[in-house]
Short mmCIF file of C-alpha atoms in Angstrom, two decimals:
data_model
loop_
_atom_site.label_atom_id
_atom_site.label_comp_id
_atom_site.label_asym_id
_atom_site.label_seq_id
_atom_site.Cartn_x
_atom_site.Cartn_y
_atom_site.Cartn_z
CA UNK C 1 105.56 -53.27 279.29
CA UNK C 2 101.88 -51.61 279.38
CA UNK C 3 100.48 -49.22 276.79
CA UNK C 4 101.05 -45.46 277.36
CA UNK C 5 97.99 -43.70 278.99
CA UNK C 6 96.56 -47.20 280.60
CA UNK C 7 94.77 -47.23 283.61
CA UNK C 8 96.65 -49.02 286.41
CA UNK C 9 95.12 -49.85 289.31
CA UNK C 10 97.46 -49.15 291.91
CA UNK C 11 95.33 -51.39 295.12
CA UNK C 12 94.53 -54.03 292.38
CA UNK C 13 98.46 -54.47 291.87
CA UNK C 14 99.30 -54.49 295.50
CA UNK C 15 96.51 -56.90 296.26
CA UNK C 16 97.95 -59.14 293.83
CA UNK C 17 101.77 -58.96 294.33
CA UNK C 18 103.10 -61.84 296.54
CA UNK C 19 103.59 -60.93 300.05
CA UNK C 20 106.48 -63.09 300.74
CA UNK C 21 108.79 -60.76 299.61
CA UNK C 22 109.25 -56.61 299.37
CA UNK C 23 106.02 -56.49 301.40
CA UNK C 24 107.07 -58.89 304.27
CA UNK C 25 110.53 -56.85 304.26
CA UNK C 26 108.84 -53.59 305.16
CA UNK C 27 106.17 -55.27 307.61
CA UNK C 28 108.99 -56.64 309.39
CA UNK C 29 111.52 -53.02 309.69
CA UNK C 30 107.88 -51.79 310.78
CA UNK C 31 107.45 -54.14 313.34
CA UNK C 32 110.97 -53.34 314.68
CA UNK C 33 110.48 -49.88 314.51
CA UNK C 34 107.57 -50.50 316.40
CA UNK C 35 109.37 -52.59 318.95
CA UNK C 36 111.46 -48.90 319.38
CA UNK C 37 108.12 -47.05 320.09
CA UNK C 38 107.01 -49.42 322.67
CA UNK C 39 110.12 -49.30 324.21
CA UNK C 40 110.19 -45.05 324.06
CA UNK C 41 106.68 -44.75 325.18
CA UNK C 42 107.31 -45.95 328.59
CA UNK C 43 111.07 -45.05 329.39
CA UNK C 44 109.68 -41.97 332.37
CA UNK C 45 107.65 -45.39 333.78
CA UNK C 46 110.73 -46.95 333.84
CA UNK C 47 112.95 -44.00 335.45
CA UNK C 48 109.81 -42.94 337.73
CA UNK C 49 110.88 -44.67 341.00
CA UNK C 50 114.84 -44.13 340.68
CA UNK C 51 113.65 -40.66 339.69
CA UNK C 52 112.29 -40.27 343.01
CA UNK C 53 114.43 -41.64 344.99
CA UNK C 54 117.50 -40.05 342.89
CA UNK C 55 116.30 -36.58 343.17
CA UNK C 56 114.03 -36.81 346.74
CA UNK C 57 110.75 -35.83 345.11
CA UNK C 58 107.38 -36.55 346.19
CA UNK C 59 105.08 -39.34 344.16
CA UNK C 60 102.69 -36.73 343.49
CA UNK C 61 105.44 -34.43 342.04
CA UNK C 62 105.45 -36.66 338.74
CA UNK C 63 102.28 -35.51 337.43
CA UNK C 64 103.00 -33.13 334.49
CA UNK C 65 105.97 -35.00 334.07
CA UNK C 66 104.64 -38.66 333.09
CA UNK C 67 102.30 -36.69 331.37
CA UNK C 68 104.18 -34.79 329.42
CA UNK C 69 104.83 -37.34 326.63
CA UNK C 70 100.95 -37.63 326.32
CA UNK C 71 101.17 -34.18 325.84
CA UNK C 72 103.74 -33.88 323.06
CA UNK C 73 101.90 -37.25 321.39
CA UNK C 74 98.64 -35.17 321.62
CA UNK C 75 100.22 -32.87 318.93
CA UNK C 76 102.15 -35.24 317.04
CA UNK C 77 99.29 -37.60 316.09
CA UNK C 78 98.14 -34.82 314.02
CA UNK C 79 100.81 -33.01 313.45
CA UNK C 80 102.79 -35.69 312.01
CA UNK C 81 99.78 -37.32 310.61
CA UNK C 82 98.87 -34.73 308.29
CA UNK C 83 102.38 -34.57 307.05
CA UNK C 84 102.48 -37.82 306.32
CA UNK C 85 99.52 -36.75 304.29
CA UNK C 86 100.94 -33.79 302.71
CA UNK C 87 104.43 -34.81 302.09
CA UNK C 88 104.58 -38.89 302.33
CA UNK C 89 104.86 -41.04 304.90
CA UNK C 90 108.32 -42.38 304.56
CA UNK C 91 109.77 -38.58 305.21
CA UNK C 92 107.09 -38.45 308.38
CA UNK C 93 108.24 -41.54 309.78
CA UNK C 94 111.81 -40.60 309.67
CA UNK C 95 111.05 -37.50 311.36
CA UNK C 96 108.92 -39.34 314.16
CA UNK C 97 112.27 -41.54 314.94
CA UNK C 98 114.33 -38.33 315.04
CA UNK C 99 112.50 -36.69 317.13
CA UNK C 100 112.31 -39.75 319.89
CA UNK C 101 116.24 -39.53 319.78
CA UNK C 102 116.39 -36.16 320.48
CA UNK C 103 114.00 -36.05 323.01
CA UNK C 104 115.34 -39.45 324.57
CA UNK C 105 118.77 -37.77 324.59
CA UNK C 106 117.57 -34.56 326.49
CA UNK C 107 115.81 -36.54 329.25
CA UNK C 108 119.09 -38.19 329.98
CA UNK C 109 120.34 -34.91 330.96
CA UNK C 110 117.61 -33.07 332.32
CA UNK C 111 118.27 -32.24 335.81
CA UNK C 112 114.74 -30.58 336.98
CA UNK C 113 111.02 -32.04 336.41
CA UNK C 114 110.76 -28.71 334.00
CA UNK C 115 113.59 -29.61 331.77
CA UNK C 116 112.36 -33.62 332.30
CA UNK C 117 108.45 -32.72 331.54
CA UNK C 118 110.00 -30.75 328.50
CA UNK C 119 112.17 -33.10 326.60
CA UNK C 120 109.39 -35.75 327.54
CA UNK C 121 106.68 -34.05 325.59
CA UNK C 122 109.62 -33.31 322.66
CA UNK C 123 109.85 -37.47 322.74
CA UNK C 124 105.81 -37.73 322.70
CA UNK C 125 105.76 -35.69 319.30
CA UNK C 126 107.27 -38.71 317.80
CA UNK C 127 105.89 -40.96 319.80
CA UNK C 128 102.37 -39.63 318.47
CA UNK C 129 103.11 -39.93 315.03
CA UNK C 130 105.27 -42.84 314.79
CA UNK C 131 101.42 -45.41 315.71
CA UNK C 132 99.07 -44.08 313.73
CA UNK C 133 102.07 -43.44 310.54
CA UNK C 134 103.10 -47.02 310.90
CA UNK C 135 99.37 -48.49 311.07
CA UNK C 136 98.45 -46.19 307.76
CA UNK C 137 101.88 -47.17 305.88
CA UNK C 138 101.77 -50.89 306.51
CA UNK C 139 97.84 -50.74 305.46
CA UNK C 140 99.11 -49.42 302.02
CA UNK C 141 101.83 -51.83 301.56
CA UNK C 142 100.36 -54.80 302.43
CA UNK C 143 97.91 -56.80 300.10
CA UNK C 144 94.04 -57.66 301.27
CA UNK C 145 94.15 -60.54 302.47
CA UNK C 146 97.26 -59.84 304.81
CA UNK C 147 96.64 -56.26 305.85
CA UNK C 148 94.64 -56.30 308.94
CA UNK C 149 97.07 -59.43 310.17
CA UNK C 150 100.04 -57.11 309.41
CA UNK C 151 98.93 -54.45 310.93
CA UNK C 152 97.92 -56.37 314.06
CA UNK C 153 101.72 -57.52 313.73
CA UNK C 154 102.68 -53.28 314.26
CA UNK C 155 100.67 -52.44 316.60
CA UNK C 156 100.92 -55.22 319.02
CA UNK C 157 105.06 -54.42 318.60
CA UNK C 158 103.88 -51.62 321.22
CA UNK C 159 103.25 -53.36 324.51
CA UNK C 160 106.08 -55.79 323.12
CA UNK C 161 108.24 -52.82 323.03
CA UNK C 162 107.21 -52.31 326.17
CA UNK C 163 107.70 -55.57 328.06
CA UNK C 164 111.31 -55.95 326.81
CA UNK C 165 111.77 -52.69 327.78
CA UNK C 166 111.05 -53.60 331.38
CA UNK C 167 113.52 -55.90 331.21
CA UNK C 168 116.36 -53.93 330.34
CA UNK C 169 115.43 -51.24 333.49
CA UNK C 170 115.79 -53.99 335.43
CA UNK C 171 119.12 -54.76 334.70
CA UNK C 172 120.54 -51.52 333.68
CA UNK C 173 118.92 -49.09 335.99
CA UNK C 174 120.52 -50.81 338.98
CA UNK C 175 123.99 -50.76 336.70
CA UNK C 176 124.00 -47.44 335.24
CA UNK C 177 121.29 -45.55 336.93
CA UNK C 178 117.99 -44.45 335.51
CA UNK C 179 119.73 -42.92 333.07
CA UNK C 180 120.66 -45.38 330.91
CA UNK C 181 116.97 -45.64 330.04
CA UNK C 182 116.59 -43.04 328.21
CA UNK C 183 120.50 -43.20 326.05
CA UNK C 184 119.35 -46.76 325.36
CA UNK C 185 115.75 -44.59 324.13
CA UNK C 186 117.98 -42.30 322.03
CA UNK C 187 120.27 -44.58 320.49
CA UNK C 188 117.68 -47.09 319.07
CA UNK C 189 115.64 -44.50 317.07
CA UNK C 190 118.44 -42.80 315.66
CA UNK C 191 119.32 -46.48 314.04
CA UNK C 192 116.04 -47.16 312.10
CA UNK C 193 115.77 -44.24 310.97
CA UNK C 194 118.93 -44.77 309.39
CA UNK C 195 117.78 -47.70 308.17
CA UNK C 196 114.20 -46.70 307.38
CA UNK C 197 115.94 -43.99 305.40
CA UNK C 198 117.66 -46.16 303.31
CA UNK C 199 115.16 -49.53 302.94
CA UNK C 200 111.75 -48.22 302.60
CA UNK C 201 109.81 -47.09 299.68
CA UNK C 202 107.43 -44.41 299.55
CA UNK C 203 103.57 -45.72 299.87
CA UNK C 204 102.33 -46.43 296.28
CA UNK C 205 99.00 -45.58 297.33
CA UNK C 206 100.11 -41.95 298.36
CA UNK C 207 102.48 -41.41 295.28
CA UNK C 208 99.46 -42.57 292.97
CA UNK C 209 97.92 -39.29 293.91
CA UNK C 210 100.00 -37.07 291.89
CA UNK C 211 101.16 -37.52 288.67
CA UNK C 212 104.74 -36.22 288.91
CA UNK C 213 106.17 -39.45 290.94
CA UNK C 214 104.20 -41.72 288.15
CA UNK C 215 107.82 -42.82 287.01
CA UNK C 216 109.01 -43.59 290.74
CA UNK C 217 106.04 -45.24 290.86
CA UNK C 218 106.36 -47.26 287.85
CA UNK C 219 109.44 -48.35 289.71
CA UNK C 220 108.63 -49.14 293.02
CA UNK C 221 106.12 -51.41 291.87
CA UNK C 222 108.22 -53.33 289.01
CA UNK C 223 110.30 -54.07 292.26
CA UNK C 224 107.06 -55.00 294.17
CA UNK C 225 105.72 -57.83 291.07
CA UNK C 226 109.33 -58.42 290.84
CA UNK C 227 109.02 -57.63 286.19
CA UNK C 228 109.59 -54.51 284.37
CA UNK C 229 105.85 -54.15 283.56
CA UNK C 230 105.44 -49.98 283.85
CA UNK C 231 107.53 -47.04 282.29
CA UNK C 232 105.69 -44.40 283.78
CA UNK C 233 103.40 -43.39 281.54
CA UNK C 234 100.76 -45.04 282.82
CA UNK C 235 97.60 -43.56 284.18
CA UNK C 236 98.22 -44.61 287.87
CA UNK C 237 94.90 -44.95 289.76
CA UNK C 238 93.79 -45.39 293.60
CA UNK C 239 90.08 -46.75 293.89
CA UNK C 240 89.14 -44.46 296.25
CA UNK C 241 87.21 -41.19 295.86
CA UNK C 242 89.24 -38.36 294.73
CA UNK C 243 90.42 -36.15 297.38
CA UNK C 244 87.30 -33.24 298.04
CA UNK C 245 88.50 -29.36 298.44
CA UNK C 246 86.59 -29.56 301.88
CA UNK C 247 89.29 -29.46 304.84
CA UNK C 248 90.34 -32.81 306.27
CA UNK C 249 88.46 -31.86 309.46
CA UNK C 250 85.64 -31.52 307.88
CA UNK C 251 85.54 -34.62 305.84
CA UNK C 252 86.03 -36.66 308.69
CA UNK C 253 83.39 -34.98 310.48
CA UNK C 254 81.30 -34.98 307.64
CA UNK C 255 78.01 -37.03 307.06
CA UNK C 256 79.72 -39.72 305.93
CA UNK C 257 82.21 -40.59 308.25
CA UNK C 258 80.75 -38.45 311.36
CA UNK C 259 79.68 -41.50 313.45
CA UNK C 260 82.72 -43.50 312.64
CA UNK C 261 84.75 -40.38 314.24
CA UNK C 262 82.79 -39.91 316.79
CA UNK C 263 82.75 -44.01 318.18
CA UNK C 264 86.50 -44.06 317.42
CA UNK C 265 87.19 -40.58 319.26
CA UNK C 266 85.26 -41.88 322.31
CA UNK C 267 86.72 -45.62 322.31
CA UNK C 268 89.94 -44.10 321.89
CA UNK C 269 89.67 -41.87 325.00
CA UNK C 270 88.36 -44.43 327.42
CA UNK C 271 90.97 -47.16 326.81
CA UNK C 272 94.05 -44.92 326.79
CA UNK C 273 92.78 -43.22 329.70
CA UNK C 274 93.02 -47.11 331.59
CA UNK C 275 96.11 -47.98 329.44
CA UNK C 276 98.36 -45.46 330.19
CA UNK C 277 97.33 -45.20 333.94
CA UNK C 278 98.98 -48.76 334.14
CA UNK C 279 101.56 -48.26 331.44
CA UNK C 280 102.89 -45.37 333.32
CA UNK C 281 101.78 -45.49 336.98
CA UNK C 282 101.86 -49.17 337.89
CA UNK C 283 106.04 -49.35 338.82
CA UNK C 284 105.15 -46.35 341.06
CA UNK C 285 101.89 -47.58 342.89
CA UNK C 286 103.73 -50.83 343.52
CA UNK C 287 106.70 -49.40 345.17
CA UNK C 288 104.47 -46.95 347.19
CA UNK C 289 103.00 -50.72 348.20
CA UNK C 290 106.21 -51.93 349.01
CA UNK C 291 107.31 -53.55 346.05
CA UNK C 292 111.00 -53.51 345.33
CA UNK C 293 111.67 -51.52 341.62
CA UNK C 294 112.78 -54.48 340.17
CA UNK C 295 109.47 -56.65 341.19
CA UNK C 296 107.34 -53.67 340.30
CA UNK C 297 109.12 -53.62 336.78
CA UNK C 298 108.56 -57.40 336.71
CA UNK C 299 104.67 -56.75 336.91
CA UNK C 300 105.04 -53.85 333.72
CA UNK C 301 106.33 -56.39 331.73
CA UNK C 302 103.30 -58.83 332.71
CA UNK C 303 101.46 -55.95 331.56
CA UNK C 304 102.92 -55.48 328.41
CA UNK C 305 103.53 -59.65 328.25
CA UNK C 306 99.52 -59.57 328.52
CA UNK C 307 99.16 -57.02 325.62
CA UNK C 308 100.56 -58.36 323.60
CA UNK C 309 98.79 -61.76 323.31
CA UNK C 310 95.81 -59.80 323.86
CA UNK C 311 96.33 -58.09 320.89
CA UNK C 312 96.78 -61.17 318.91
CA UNK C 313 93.96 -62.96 320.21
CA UNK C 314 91.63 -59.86 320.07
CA UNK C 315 92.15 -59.64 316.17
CA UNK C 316 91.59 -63.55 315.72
CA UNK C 317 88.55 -63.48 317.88
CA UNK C 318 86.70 -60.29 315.47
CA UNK C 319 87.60 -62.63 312.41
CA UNK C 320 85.03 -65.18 314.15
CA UNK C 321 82.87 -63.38 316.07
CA UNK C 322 83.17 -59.36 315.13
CA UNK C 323 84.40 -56.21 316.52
CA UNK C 324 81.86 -55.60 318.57
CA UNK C 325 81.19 -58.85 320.51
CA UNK C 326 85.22 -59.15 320.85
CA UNK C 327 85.50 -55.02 321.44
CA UNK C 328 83.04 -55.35 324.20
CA UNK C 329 84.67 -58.39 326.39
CA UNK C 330 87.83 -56.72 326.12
CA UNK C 331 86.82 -53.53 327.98
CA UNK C 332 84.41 -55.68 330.55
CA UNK C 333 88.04 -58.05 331.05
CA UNK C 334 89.91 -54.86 331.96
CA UNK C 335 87.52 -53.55 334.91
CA UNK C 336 86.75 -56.85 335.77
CA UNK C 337 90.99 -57.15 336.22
CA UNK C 338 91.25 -53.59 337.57
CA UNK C 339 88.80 -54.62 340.49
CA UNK C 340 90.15 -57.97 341.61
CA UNK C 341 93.85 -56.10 341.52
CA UNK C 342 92.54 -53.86 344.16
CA UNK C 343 91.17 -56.45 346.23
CA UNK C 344 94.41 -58.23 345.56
CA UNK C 345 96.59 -55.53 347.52
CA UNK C 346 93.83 -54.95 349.80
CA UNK C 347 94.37 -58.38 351.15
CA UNK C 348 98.42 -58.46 351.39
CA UNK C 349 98.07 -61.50 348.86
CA UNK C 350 101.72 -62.35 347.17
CA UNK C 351 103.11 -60.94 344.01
CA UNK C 352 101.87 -64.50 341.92
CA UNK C 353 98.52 -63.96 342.39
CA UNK C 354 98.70 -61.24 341.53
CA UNK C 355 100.66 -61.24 338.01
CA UNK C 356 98.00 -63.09 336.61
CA UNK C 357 95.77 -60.51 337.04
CA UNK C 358 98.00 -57.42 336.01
CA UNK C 359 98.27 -59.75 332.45
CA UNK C 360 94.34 -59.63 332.09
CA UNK C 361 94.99 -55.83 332.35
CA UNK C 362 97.46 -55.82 329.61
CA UNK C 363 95.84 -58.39 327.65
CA UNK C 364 92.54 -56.17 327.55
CA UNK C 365 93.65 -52.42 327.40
CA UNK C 366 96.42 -52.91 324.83
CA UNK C 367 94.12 -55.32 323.27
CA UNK C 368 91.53 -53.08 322.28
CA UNK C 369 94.21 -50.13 321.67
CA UNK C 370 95.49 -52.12 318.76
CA UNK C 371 92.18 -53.01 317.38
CA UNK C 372 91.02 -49.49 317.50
CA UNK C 373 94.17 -48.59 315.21
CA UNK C 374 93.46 -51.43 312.96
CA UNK C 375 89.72 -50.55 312.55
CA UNK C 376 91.10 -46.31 312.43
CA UNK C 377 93.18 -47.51 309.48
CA UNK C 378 90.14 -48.94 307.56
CA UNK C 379 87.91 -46.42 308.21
CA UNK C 380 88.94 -43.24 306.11
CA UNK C 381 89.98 -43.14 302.25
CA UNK C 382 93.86 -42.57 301.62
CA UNK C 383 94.09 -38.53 301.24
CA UNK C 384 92.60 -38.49 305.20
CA UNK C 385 93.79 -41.77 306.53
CA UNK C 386 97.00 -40.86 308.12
CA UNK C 387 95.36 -37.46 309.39
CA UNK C 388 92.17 -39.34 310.36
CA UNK C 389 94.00 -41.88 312.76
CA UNK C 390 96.44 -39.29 314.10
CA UNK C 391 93.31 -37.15 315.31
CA UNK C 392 91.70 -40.20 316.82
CA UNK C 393 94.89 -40.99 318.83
CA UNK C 394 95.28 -37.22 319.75
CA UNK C 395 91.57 -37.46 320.96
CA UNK C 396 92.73 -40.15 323.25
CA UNK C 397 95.35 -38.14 324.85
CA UNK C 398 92.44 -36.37 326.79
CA UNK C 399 91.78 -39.55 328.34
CA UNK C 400 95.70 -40.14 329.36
CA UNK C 401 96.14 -37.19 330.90
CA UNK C 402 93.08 -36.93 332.85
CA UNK C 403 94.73 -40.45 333.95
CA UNK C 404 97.85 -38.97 335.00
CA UNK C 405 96.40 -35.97 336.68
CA UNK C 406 93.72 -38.12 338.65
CA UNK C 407 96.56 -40.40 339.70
CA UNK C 408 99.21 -37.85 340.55
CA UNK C 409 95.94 -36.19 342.52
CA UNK C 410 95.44 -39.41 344.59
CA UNK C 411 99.04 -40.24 345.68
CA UNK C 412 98.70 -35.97 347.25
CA UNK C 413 95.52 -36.72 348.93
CA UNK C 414 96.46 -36.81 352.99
CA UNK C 415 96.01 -38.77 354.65
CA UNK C 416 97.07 -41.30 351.88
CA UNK C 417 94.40 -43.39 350.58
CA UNK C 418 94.95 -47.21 350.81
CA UNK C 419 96.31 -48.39 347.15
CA UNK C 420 94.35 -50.69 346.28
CA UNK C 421 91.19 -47.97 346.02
CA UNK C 422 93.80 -46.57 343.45
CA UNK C 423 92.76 -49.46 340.80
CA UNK C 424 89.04 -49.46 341.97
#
């Protein structure tokens, strides 16, 4: 037991706490969850080509529509990130999942690109929220010297997500049509957060900040150093700055954070506007190149297959050599993939050349997507962090849809463009 009134450090108690244990328990529901999102995120790339075929639409007639989740996750990242702020992550989180299911279910049933372009943004809401919440809640949980690995582990989920997503619109698209996509979207979701729900705790870091959950507190963290060492009385502590009265917007505009904003906004932007061109054009361009939609789906999940080793690698390589040297060859490894896949279906070459070439893609892109969360999630103190890294990623949505609408532009250019000046 401590003394009533004693200053606990909250961080110095988490850093300390084994991580084989409570904390490797929520890493690893996070990581599933995560697996959900990736999966959710690119269900309309999925659809896309059945879509068109299905309903005897144009290419060009997807635009709003595989943008509209970029929309929705425009509004969620901040949305959803300041109520995570305001009100706890755990209660955000569950409200992210909720709202893919919903929106997952809708799509099913939408039978115009209105009602589709609709219930997509709905599912982006979420889908907004559910990276940036998962990044800032595993950051808090997770002690020191594990964290950034950890939340590597989250992020990288994504593009997993992703790539075993492919895999299941290959088999059940052709079974069940495309819309079995999107119940399979709706039913996974609705699962966690059952179970998220009922297994995770509150962050200790955000319950810290007010006084009135110092006895749930005192017991979430006897769980988490596994003795009954607090009551509740004690003075629990975050070392951080106390929260200012100025408005979150302005803090993280402010002097002292203004030209960490400012690189992440623009990094950000960039990279999702490349990211999501591929994540939710590529099964289209390929088909329009005479791909069948199963090999085109085959080449998303080389994608996603690529990002998510480039994810891993990218966060080993900054331990050695720093986010900037790493940062940099990531980005110069995407255009220098981008290029040589145009020249690849310029030339006719065969579908195993160019795999290779689509994982560089993935491998770079995704690559420096999670590293920009990872670095967004060290970068503001705990009453902005959430809020901070949803803004970022809502930032980036600028960059995604100016992607979409540039690529829904170029497939209704006449006469048609060759494809391969699509990925030049």
């Amino acid at each position: 037991m401590t003394e009533a009134g004693r200053d606990v450090d909250v961080v110095q108690v988490i850093d300390s706490a084994p991580y084989f244990g409570w904390p490797l328990a929520i890493t690893a529901l996070t990581v599933l969850i995560m697996l959900v999102d990736g999966y959710d995120l690119q269900t309309m790339s999925f659809a896309a080509p059945a879509i068109v075929a299905d309903w005897g639409i144009a290419r060009s007639d997807l635009i709003w529509v595989l943008n509209g989740s970029l929309i929705g996750m425009a509004l969620g990242s901040v949305v959803l990130g300041r109520i995570g702020d305001r009100v706890g992550r755990k209660p955000a989180f569950i409200a992210c999942l909720l709202s893919l299911c919903a929106g997952s279910l809708l799509s099913a049933h939408a039978r115009t690109l209105g009602e589709l372009f609709i219930w997509r943004a709905a599912t982006g809401i979420g889908l907004g929220g559910l990276t940036p919440l998962a990044a800032t809640f595993i950051s808090e949980w997770t002690p020191r010297r594990i964290r950034s690995v950890a939340v590597t582990c989250a992020i990288v989920s994504v593009p997993l997500g992703g790539m075993l997503g492919a895999m299941v619109a290959q088999r059940a698209i052709p079974a069940f049509g495309w819309h079995a996509v999107f119940w399979i979207g709706a039913a996974l979701p609705l699962l966690f957060a059952m179970l998220a729900a009922g297994l995770l705790p509150e962050s200790a870091r955000y319950l810290a900040q007010d006084q009135r959950h110092s006895r749930r507190l005192a017991m979430i963290l006897n769980r988490l150093v596994r003795a009954r060492r607090y009551t509740g009385s004690e003075n629990f502590q975050v070392t951080e700055l106390a929260a200012p009265s100025r408005h979150w917007l302005r803090i993280i505009l402010g002097g002292e954070y203004r030209y960490t904003t400012l690189l992440l906004w623009s990094a950000f932007a960039f990279n999702t506007l490349a990211l999501y061109t591929y994540a939710n054009w590529l099964p289209t361009v390929l088909t329009a190149a005479g791909f069948t939609q199963k090999a085109a789906l085959e080449q998303l999940q080389y994608f996603n297959f690529g990002g998510f080793f480039g994810a891993i690698g990218g966060a080993t390589l900054i331990g050695r050599y720093g986010s900037r040297r790493v940062g940099s060859g990531l980005a110069l490894l995407g255009a220098g993939a981008s290029l040589l896949i145009g020249i690849t279906l310029a030339h006719s070459s065969p579908s195993h050349l160019l795999s290779p070439l689509v994982m560089a893609a993935g491998a770079a892109f995704s690559g420096v997507q999670c590293f920009l969360y990872a670095v967004g999630a060290h970068s503001y103190p705990t009453y902005v962090r959430a809020a901070g890294v949803g803004c970022a990623q809502s930032i980036s949505r600028i960059g995604g849809v100016l992607g979409g609408l540039a690529a829904g532009a170029f497939f209704g250019l006449q006469p048609q463009p060759a494809l391969s000046s699509f990925f030049y």
